[in-house]
mmCIF file of C-alpha atoms in Angstrom:
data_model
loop_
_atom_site.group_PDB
_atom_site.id
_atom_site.type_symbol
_atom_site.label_atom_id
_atom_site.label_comp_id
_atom_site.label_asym_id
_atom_site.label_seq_id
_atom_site.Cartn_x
_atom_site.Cartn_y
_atom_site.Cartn_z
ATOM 1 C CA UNK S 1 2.915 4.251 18.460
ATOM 2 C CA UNK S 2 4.080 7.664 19.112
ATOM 3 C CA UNK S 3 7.451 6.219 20.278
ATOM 4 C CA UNK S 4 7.849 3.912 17.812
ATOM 5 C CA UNK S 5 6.594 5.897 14.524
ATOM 6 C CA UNK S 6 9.500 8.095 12.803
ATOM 7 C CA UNK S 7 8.777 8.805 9.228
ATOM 8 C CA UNK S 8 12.609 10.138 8.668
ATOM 9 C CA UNK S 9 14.031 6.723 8.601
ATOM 10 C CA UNK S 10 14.454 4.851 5.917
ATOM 11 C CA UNK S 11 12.670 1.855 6.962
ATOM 12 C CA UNK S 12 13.570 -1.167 4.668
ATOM 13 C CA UNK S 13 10.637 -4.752 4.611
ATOM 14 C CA UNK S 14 11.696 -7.395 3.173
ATOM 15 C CA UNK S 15 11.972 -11.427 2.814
ATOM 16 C CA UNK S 16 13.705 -14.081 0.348
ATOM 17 C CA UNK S 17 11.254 -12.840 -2.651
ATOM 18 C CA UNK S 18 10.209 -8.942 -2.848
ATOM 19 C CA UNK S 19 12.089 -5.759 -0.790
ATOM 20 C CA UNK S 20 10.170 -2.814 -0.013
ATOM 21 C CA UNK S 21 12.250 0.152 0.318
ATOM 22 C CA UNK S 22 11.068 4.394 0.381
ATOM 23 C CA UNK S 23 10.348 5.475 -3.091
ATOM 24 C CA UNK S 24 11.837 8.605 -4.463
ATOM 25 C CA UNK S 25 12.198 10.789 -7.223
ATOM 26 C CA UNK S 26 14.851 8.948 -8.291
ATOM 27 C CA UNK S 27 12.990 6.117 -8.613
ATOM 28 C CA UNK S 28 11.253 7.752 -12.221
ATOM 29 C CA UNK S 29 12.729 5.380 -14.738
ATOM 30 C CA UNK S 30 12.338 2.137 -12.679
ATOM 31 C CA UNK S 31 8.557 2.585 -12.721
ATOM 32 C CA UNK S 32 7.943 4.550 -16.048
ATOM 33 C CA UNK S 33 7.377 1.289 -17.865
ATOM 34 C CA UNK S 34 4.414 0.517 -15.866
ATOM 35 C CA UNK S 35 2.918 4.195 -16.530
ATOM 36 C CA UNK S 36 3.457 4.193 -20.033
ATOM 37 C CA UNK S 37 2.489 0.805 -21.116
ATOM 38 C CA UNK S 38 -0.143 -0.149 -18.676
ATOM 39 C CA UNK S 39 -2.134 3.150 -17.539
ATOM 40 C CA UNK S 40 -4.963 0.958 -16.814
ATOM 41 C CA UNK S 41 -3.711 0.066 -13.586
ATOM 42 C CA UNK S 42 -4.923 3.213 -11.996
ATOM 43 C CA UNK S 43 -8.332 2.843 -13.171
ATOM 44 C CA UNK S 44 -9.735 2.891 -9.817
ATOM 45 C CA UNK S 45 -7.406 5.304 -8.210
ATOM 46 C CA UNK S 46 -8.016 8.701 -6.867
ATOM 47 C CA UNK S 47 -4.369 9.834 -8.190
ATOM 48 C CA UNK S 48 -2.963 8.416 -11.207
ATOM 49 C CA UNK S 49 0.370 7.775 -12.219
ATOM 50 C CA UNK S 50 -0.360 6.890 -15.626
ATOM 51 C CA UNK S 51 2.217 8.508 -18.307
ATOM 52 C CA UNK S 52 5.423 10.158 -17.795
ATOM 53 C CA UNK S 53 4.558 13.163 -16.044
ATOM 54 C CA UNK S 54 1.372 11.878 -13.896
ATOM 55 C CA UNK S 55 4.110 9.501 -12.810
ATOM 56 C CA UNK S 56 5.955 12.153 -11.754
ATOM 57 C CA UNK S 57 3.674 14.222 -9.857
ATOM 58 C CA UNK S 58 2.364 10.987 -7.967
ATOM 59 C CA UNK S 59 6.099 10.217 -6.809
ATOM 60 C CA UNK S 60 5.934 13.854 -5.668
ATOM 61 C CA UNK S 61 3.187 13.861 -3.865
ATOM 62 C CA UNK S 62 4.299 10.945 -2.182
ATOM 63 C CA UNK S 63 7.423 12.290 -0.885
ATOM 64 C CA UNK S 64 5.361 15.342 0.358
ATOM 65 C CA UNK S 65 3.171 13.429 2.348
ATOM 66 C CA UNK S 66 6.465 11.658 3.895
ATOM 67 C CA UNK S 67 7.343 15.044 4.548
ATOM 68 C CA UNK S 68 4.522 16.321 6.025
ATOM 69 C CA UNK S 69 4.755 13.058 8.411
ATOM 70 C CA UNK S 70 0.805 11.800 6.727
ATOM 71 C CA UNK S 71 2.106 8.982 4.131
ATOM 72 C CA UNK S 72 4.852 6.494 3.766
ATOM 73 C CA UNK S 73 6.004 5.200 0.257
ATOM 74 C CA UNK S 74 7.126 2.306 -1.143
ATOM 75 C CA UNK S 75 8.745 0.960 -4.257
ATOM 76 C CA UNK S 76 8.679 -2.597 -4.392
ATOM 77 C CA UNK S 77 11.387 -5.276 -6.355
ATOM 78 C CA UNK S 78 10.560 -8.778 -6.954
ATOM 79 C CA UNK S 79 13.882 -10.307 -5.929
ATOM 80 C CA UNK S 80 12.355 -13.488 -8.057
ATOM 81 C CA UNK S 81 12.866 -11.834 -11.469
ATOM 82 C CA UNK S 82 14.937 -9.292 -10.054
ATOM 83 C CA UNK S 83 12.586 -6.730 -10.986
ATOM 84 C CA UNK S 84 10.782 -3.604 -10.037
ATOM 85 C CA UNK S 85 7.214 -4.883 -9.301
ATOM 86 C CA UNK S 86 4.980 -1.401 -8.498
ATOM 87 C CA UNK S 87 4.228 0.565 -5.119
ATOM 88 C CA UNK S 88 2.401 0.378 -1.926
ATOM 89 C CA UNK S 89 2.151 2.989 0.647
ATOM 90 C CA UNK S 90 0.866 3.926 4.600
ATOM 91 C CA UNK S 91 -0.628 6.643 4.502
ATOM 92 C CA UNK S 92 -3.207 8.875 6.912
ATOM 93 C CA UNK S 93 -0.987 7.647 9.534
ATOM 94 C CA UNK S 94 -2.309 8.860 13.377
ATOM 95 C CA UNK S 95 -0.247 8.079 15.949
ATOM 96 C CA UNK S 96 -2.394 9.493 18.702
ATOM 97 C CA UNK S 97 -5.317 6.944 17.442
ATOM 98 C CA UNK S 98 -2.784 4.330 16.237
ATOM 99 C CA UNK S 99 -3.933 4.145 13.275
ATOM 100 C CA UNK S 100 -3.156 3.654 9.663
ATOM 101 C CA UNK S 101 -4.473 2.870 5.961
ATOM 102 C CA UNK S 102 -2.262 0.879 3.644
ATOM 103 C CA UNK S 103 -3.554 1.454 0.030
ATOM 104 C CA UNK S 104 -2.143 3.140 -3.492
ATOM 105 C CA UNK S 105 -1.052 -0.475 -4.314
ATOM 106 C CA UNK S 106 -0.115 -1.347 -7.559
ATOM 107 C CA UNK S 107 1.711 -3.784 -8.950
ATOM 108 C CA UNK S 108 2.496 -4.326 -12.803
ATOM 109 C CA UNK S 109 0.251 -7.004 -14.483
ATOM 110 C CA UNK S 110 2.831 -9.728 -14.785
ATOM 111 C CA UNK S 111 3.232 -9.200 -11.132
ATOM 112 C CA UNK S 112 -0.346 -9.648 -10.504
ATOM 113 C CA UNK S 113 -1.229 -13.097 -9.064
ATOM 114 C CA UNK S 114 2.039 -14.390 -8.469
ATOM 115 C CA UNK S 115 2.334 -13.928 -4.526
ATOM 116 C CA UNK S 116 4.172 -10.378 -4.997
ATOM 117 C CA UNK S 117 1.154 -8.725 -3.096
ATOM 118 C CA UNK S 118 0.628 -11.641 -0.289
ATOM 119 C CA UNK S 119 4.455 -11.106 0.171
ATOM 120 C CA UNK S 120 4.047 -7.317 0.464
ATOM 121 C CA UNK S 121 1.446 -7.625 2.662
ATOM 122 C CA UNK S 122 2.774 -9.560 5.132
ATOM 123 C CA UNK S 123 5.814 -7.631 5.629
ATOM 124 C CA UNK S 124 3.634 -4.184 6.069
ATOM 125 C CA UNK S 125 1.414 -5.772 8.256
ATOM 126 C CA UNK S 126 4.198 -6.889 10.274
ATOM 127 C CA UNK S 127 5.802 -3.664 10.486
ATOM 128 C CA UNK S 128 2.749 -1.935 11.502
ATOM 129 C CA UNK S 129 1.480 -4.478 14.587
ATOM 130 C CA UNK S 130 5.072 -5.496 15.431
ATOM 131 C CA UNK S 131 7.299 -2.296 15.076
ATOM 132 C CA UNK S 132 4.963 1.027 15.296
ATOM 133 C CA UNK S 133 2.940 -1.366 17.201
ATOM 134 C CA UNK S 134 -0.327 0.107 15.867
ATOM 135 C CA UNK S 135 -3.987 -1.338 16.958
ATOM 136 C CA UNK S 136 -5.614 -0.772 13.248
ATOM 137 C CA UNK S 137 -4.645 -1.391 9.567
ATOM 138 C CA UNK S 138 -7.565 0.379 7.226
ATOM 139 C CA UNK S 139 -7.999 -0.315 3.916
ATOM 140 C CA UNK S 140 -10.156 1.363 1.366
ATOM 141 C CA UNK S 141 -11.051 1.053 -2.169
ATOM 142 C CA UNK S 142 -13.607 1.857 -4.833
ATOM 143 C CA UNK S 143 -16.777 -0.091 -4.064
ATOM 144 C CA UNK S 144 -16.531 -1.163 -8.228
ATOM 145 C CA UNK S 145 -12.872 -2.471 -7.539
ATOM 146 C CA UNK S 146 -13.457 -6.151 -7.161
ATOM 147 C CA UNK S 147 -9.735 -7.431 -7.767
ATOM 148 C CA UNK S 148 -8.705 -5.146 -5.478
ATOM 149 C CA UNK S 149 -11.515 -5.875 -2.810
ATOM 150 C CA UNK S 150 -10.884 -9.798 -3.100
ATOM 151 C CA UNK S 151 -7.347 -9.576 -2.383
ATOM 152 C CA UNK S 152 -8.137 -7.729 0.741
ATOM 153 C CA UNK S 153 -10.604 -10.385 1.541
ATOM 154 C CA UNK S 154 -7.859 -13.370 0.771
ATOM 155 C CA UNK S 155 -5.076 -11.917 2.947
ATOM 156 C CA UNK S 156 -7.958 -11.803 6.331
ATOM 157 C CA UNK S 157 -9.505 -8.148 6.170
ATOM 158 C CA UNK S 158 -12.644 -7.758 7.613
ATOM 159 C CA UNK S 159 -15.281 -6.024 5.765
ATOM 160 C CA UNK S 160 -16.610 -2.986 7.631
ATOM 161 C CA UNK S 161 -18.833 -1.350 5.746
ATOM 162 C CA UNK S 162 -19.650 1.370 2.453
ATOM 163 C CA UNK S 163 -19.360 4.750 2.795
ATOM 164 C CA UNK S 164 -21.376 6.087 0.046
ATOM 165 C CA UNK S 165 -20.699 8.942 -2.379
ATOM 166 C CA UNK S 166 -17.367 8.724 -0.324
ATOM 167 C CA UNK S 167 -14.724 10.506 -2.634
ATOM 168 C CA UNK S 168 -14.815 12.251 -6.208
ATOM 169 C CA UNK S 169 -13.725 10.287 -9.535
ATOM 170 C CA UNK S 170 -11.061 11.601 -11.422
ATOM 171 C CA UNK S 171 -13.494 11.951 -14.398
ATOM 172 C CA UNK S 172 -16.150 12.863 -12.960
ATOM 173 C CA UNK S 173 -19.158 11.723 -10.130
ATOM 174 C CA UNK S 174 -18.526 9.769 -6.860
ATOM 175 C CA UNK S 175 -17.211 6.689 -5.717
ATOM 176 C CA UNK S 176 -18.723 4.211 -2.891
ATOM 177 C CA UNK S 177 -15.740 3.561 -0.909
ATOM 178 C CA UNK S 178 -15.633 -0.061 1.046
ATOM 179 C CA UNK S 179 -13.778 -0.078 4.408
ATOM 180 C CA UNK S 180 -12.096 -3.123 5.709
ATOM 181 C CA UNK S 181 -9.846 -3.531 7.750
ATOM 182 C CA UNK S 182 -7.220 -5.810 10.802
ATOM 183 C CA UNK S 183 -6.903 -5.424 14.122
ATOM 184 C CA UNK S 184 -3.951 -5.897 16.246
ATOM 185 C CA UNK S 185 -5.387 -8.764 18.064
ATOM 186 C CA UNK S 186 -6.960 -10.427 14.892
ATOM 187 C CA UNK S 187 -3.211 -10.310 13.588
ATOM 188 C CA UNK S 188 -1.786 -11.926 16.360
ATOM 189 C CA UNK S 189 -4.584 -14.710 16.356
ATOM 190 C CA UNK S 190 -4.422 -16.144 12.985
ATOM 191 C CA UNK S 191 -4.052 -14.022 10.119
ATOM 192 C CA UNK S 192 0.018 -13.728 10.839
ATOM 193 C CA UNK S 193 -0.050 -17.549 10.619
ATOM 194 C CA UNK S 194 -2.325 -17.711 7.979
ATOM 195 C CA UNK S 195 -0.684 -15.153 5.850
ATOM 196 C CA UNK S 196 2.698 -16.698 6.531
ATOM 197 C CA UNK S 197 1.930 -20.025 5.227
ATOM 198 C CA UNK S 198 0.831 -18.511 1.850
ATOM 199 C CA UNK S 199 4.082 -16.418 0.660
#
């Protein structure tokens, strides 16, 4: 992974429905709908982007984990309505462990169901087994999060486990955090295939 993992590039996923290319500042207006009109969608996130500046501040941060070689974002277009659909991201990427997490997923509510994520997922999967040639894809969410959970579940994660009293709410308390996650060889095996078949 070390040779292969170079967070400078501007690394463009995509297929004949959605294109996932690095998400900017830039990229303000095409998302601002989703922050203003649906906040909701960052109910069970750790960093919101809900309203105008939030918004803001979370593209930010984002390109300041790129910098500091930790994160890599993504804005995401549904080339089916020709539309910007919401953002995904690596991030806590370790190249000595070859490892990564793929999480801060979102995806407007009219995107939601319609393949946009299976789509997404399979070309960020790909990228990680295939090109930085990783061993492990993490994902985490909040233990209370079951949309989010059973789309992990759908696209062939393996459930690993709660870590309890894991991270701080935004308003207040803890969350349980569930880890799941796929493993190089469980990609090659069947969930590639699998996955493939369903976008």
């Amino acid at each position: 992974m070390k040779n292969h993992i170079d967070l400078t590039n501007e690394y463009v996923l995509e297929n004949s429905n959605v294109l996932l290319r690095p998400m900017r500042i830039s990229d303000l207006n095409n998302l601002l709908k989703f922050s203003i009109e649906e906040p909701h969608l960052w109910k069970y996130s750790l960093v919101t982007a809900a309203g105008a500046e939030n918004l803001q501040k979370y593209i930010q941060l984002a390109e300041k984990g790129r910098a500091q070689q930790k994160e890599y974002a993504f804005i995401v277009f549904d080339k089916k309505r020709n539309e910007y659909a919401g953002s995904t991201r690596f991030y806590d990427i370790q190249p000595e462990y070859q490892t990564v997490q793929l999480g801060y997923t979102w995806y407007g509510k009219d995107f939601q169901g319609t393949g946009v994520n299976k789509n997404c997922k399979y070309l960020l999967l790909e990228f990680a087994f295939e090109t930085w040639e990783v061993e492990r894809v993490e994902f985490r969410a909040d233990n209370n999060n079951e949309r989010s959970i059973a789309a992990m579940k759908s696209i062939g994660c393996t459930v690993e486990g709660v870590l309890r009293s894991n991270m701080p709410k935004r308003e207040g308390g803890r969350r349980d955090s569930i880890v799941l996650s796929i493993l190089k060889p469980e990609w090659k095996d069947g969930i590639k295939e699998n996955l493939k078949k369903r976008i």
